[in-house]
Each structure stands twice: as C-alpha cells, then as structure tokens.
XYZ file of C-alpha atoms in Angstrom:
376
model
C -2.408 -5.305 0.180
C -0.397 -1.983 -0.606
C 1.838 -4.230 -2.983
C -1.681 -5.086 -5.086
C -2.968 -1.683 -4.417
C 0.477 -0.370 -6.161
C -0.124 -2.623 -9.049
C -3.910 -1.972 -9.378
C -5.284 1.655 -8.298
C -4.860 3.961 -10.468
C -3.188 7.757 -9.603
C -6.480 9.202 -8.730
C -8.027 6.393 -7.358
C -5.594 5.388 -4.776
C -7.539 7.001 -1.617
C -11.144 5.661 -2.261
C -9.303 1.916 -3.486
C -6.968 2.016 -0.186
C -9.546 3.048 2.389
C -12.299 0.564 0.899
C -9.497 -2.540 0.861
C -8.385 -1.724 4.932
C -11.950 -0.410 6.367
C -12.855 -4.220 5.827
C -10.757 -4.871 9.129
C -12.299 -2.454 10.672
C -15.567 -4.145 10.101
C -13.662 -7.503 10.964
C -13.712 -5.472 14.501
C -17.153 -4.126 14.800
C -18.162 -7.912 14.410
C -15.378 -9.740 16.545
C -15.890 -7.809 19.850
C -19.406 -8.227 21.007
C -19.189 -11.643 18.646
C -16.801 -12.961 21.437
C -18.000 -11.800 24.411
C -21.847 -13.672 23.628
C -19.229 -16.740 22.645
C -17.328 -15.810 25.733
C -20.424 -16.613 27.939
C -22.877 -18.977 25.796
C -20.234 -20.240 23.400
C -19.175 -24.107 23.140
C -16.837 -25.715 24.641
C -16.244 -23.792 28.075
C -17.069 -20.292 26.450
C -13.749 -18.694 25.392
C -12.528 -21.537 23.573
C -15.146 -21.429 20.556
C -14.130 -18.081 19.900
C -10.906 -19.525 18.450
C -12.943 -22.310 16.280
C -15.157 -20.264 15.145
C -13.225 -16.863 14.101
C -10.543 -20.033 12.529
C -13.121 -21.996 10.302
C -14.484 -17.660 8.825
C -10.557 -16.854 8.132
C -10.430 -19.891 6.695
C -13.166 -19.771 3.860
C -11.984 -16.303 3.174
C -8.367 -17.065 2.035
C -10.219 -19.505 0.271
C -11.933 -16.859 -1.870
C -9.310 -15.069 -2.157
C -7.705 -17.392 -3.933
C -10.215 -17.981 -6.325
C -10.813 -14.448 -7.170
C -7.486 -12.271 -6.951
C -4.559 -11.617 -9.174
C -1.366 -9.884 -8.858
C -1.659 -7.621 -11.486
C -4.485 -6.269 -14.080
C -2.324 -7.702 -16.901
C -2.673 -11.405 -15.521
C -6.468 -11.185 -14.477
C -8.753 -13.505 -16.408
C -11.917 -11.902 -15.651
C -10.956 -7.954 -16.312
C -12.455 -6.228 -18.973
C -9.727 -4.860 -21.803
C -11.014 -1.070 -21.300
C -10.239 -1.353 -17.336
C -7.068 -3.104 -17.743
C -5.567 -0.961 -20.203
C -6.918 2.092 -18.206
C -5.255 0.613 -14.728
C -1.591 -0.240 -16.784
C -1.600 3.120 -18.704
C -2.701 5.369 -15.667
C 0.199 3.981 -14.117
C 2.882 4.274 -16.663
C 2.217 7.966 -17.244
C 2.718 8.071 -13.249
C 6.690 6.746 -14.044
C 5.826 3.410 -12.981
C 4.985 0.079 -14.565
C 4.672 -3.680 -13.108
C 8.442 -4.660 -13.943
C 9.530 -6.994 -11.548
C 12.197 -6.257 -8.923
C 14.338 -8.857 -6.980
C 15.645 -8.174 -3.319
C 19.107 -7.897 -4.807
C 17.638 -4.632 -7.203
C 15.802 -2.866 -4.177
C 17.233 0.795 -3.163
C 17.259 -0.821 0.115
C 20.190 2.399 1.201
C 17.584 5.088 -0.982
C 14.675 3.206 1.564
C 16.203 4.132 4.857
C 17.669 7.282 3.725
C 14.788 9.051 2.645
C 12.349 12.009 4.391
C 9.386 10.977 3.096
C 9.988 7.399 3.747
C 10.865 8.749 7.234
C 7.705 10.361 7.211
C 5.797 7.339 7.026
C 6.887 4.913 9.371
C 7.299 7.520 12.458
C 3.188 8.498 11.290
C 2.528 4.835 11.260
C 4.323 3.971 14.600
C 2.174 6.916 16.246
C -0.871 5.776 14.793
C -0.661 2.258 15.715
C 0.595 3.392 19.152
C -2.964 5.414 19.547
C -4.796 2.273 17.529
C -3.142 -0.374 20.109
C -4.104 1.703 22.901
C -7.940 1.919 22.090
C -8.190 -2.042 21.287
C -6.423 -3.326 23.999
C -7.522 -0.821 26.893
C -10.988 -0.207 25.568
C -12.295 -2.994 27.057
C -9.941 -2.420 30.373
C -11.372 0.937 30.854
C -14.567 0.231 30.332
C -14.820 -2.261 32.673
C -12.525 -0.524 35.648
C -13.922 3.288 35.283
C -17.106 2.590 33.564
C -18.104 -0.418 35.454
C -19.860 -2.111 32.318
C -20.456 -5.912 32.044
C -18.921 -8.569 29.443
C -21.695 -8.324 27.296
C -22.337 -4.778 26.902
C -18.526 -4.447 27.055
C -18.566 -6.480 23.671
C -21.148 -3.958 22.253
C -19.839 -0.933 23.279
C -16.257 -1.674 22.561
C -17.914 -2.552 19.030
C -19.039 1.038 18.259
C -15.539 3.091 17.987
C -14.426 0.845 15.245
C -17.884 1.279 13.181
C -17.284 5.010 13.153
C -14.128 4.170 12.283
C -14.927 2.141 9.141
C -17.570 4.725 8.277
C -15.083 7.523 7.579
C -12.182 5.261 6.209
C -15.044 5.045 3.307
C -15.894 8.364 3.472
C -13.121 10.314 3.710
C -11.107 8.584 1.204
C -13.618 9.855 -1.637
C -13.098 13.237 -0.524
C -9.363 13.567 -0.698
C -9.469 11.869 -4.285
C -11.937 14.298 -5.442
C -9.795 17.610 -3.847
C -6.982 15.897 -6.161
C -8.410 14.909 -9.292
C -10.634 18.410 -9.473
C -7.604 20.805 -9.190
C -8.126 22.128 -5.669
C -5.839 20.646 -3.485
C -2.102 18.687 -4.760
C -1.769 15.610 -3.561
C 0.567 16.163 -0.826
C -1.734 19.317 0.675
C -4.402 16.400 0.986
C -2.193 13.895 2.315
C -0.841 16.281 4.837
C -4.154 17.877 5.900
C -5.717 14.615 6.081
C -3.552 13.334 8.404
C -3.209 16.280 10.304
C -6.712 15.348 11.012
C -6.374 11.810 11.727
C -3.712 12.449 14.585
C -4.668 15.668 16.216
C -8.156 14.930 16.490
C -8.031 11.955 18.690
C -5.388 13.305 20.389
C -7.675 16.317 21.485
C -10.334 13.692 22.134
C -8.441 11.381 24.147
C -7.423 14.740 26.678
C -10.970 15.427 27.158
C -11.531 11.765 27.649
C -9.204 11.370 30.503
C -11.316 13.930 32.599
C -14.803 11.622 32.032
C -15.204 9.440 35.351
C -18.460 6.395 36.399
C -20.338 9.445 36.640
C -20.695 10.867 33.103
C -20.389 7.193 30.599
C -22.726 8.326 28.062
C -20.316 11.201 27.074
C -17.492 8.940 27.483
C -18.717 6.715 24.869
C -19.462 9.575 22.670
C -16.408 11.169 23.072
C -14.668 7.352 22.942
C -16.265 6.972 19.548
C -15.303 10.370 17.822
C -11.864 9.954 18.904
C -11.560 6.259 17.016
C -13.791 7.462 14.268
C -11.409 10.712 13.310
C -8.378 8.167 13.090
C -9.733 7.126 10.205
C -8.591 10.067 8.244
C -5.189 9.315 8.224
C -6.568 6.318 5.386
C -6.276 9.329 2.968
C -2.930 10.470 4.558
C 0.048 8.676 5.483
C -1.278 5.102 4.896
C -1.970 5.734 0.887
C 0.678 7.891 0.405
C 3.819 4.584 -0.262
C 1.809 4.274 -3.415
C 2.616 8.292 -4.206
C 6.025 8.144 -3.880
C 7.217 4.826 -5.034
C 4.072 2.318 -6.806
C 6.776 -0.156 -7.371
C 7.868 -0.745 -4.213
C 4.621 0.272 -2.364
C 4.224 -2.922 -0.823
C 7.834 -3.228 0.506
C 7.800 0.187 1.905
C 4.315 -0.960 4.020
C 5.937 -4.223 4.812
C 9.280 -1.999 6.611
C 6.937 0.843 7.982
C 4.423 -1.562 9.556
C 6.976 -3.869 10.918
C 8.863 -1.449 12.649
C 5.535 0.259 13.905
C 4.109 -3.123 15.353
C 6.516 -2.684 18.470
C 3.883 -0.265 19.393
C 2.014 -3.034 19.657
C 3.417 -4.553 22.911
C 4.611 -1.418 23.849
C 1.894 0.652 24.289
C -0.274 -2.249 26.230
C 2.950 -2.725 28.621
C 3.139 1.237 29.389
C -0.769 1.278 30.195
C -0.756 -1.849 32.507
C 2.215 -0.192 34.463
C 0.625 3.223 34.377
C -2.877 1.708 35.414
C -1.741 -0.337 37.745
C -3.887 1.514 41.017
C -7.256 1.290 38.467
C -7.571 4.949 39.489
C -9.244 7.823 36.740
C -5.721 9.617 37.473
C -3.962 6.582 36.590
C -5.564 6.408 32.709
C -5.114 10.250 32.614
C -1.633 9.337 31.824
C -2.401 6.967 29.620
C -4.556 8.926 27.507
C -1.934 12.064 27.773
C 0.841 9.892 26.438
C -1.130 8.789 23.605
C -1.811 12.346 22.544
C 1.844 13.117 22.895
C 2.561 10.371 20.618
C -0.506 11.602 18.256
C 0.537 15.058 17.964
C 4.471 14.059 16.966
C 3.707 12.068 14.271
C 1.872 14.894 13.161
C 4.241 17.205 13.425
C 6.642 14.781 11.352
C 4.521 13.976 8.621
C 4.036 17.420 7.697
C 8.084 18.120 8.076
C 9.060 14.736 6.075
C 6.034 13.933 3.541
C 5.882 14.024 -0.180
C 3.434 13.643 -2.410
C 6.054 12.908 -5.412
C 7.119 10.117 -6.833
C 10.478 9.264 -5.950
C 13.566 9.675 -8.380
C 14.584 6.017 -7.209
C 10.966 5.130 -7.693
C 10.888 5.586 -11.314
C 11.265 2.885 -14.058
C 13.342 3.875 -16.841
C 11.061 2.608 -19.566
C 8.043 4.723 -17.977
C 9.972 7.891 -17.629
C 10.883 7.791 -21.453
C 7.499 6.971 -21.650
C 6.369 10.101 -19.620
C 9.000 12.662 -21.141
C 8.268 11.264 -25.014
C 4.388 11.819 -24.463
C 4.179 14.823 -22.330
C 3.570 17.355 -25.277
C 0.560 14.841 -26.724
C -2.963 14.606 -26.057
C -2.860 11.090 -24.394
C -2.107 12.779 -21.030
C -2.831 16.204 -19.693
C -1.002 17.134 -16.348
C -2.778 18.718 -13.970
C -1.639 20.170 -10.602
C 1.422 17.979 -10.499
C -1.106 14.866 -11.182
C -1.710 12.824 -14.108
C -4.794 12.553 -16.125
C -5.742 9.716 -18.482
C -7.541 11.023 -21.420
C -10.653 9.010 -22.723
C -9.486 8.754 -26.397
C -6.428 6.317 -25.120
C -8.742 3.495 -25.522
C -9.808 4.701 -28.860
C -5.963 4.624 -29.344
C -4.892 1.361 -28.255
C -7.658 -0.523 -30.426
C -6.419 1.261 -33.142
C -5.655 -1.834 -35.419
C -2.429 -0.522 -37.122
C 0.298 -1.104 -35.229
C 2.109 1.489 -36.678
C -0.186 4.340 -35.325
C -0.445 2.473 -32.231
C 3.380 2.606 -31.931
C 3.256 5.956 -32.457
C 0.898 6.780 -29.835
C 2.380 5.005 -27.846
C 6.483 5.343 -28.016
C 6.928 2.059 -24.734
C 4.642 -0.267 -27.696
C 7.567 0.755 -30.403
C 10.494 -1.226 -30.032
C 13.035 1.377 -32.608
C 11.554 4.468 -30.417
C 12.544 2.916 -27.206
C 16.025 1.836 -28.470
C 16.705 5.166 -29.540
C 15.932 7.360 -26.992
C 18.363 4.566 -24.867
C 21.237 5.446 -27.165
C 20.174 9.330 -26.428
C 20.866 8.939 -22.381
C-alpha cells in the first residue's frame, strides 16, 4: 500500500490517506475475533475449521475488487477526474518527486541502509509490532488465564482494543495533517510528537496493566483498550513518514522496514510463552514490562533518527529542476518547509496554448529542460 500511497497522496494529505488505507485491518480485527470464536463453537464442519472457509471465500471477493477498481498511479486511472489527477501528479512534483520508474539495479540500496532516518523507521516499526504482536497473540491468553473469561466473550472482548484502535488511526491522522498544512507544527514536529504518543502511551498503560488481577477485569479491559487504542497514533508518525522522505521509493522502504520488523512477530509470542509459563499475574508482569521497554526505545530512536525531509537520494532530477525553476512563481508557495499547490494551477494547465503552458510549467517544455541539463 505505501508504494500506491507514494504515488497517490498528495504532501498534505499523506496522514488522513495512510491512516484511512491501514485502519481497514484494524476493522478486519474487530470483526475476525468474536467472528471466530461463534464459528469456533457453532461453526461447520467441527467448529474451527469453517473459520478458514469462510475468512478464505471474504479475502477472496476482495482481491477481486481490487482488481477491478485500483490503479498504480493517477496518470493510468480510467475513472479519475482531470482536476484530481493533475492536482495528485503536480502536488507531488513540487515535493521533488514524480512517478518515474526505478529498476532494482537503480535503487540506493547502500543510501537505504545507511541512512538515520531510514534507521529511524524500521527500529520504530520493530517496537511497534513487538507491542502490536504482543496484544493479538496474548490478549486472548490473558484473558482467559488471569481474567478467567469464556471463548465467546473472549471473542468480544478481545474485539474491543482493536475498535479503539481503528477509531483514532481515523482520527488522529486528520489532526496531524491539519497542524501541517495550517503552519503550526513542521512536519517532522508532528511526526515525532505523534509517535511519541503512540509508543509511550501504551507503554505507560501496559505497566499499570500488569498490576490488574481476576479481581478488578472491568478496569483491565478499560485500561486494555486505551493502551491498543493510543497505538494508533503512531499512523501519523513513523508509519507515514517513508512517503516524507523518499515518495519514490516509499513502498520499498515499507517492504525492508516491515520485513525486518516481522521477526517480532515470533519473537515476542516465544518470549511471553516462556515468561508465562507458571500462568501466574507475576509471570505477565514481565511480559507487559518488556513490552514497555521495547515501547519506550523506539521512542527514544525515532526522535534521535527521524526526518521529516525528503531525502537528497530521494529526489528525481527532472522534479528538482522543476522545484528550483518554479520556486520564485505563483504556482507554489512554500510554507513551513511544506509545499502548497495553488488553485490557479488548474486554470494553468487547461490553458490551451502550449506555449504559456510550457512556460508555466518549465518539466512540460522540452528546450527549458534541456537547458537547464547543459547548466549542471
């Protein structure tokens, strides 16, 4: 999705686009979990079974539409108006980006692994996932062994962190696009704060939570449920910010920062199954304490390594001409470090001579482009 997203959301769009796109998993889990434990116990074929058929035949009919209604880029969709497209592909090429195709050979693989902000995002993605894995695949666990809840309300209750969580990944995202495009915050103040939020906070929620025992489950729910539902800020920090510092390659970056944070994935459940081993309240203490260990340093990281720039190595050539030649015009205004699009660029671009179109826009003007080559 991040390699679309790079393509399609515009500058100061990306947080409300990106948090929208990925709270739809979330939702996937608000459904799934008491979904399969009713299947688990009334379901066909032996119970457990039809979860797999039927959560198979919904994935299914969704790639399906996907198909059907996607593209890869603005410029190739059939169905998008000429005002939004031109808005999308402009937005972006003031940025210093455009949709130029690069091959594996062309990648700054060596620039990838050697940069801070790149850094930045796969140790905040690795501690996130670590906390993420440790809520869906012990939620249910610790339920059941401290809380002493059934299958059935197990489903429902397991349910309820991830629909706070999907609540705020929509809501929060508005809110840091709004601190950007208004002025009051740059874009890597928001980044940072955001997902200073999204770690710390469920890593002071997950403390208080290893001190709940049988005795007090409402509160352990509640406090269970904030701690998921603050995660979700970090959908407005780390996870949008590949498109900040290199569009291009925004999906690739995802692609190496989520791969090497999936080993949280079996390594997280393996350290709570050893460290829970005597089902004991002391036992998920340490659990829960690790987790915020993990939460806090990926914090601490992010704020050290992040950048809210686009990269040097991130830049197409043809966009940065396009950038430095139209920086003094009225087609784009900077503003705190971020780019504006003007409304008159429309007005512009259907301008039917080409030569006034060329000259508003220097990357449409094939002499202007050659020159300023010759220049460098």
């Amino acid at each position: 999705m991040h390699a679309m997203l790079g393509q399609w959301a515009p500058p100061m769009e990306r947080s409300k686009l990106c948090g929208i796109t990925y709270a739809g998993s979330m939702m996937g889990n608000v459904i799934a979990l008491p979904v399969s434990g009713i299947l688990c116990q009334y379901g066909f074929d032996d119970g457990w079974p039809s979860v797999f058929y039927v959560f198979g035949i919904t994935t299914t009919v969704c790639i399906i539409v996907w198909i059907f209604m996607t593209s890869n880029t603005p410029a190739t969709h059939p169905r998008i108006s000429k005002s939004e497209r031109d808005y999308i592909i402009q937005s972006l090429r003031a940025e210093g980006t455009t949709d130029v195709k690069t091959n594996l050979c062309q990648m700054p693989w060596s620039k990838f692994m050697t940069s801070g902000p790149v850094w930045a995002l796969i140790v905040a993605n690795f501690c996130t996932d670590w906390g993420l894995y440790t809520y869906l695949t012990n939620i249910p666990t610790f339920y059941r062994e401290v809380l002493n809840f059934d299958i059935q309300a197990n489903g429902v209750y397991s349910a309820l962190p991830f629909l706070g969580l999907w609540a705020i990944m929509n809501i929060s995202p508005a809110i840091a696009d709004k601190l950007r495009s208004s002025g009051t915050m740059s874009t890597i103040h928001v980044r940072k704060l955001f997902n200073t939020i999204g770690l710390i906070g469920p890593a002071i929620f997950l403390i208080g939570l290893s001190f709940i025992d049988c005795t007090q489950t409402v509160l352990a729910v509640v406090i269970l449920i904030l701690a998921v539902t603050v995660s979700g800020f970090v959908f407005s920090g780390y996870f949008v910010n590949h498109m900040d510092i290199a569009p291009r390659y925004a999906g690739t970056l995802m692609g190496i920062a989520n791969g090497l944070s999936a080993s949280a994935g079996f390594i997280a459940p393996y350290v709570a199954s050893v460290v829970t081993r005597p089902q004991t309240r002391e036992s998920w203490q340490i659990v829960f304490f690790i987790a915020a260990a993990v939460y806090t340093f990926g914090a601490i990281m992010y704020c050290v390594l992040a950048s809210g720039e686009i990269q040097p190595w991130a830049k197409d050539l043809n966009a940065a001409e396009f950038e430095m030649k139209t920086s003094n015009s009225n087609i784009y205004r900077p503003k705190n470090g971020n780019i504006v699009l003007e409304p008159m660029l429309c007005e512009q671009e259907q301008d039917s001579d080409p030569k006034s179109k060329g000259a508003a826009d220097p990357m449409l003007n094939g002499s202007h482009r050659q020159e300023s080559k010759e220049i460098v």
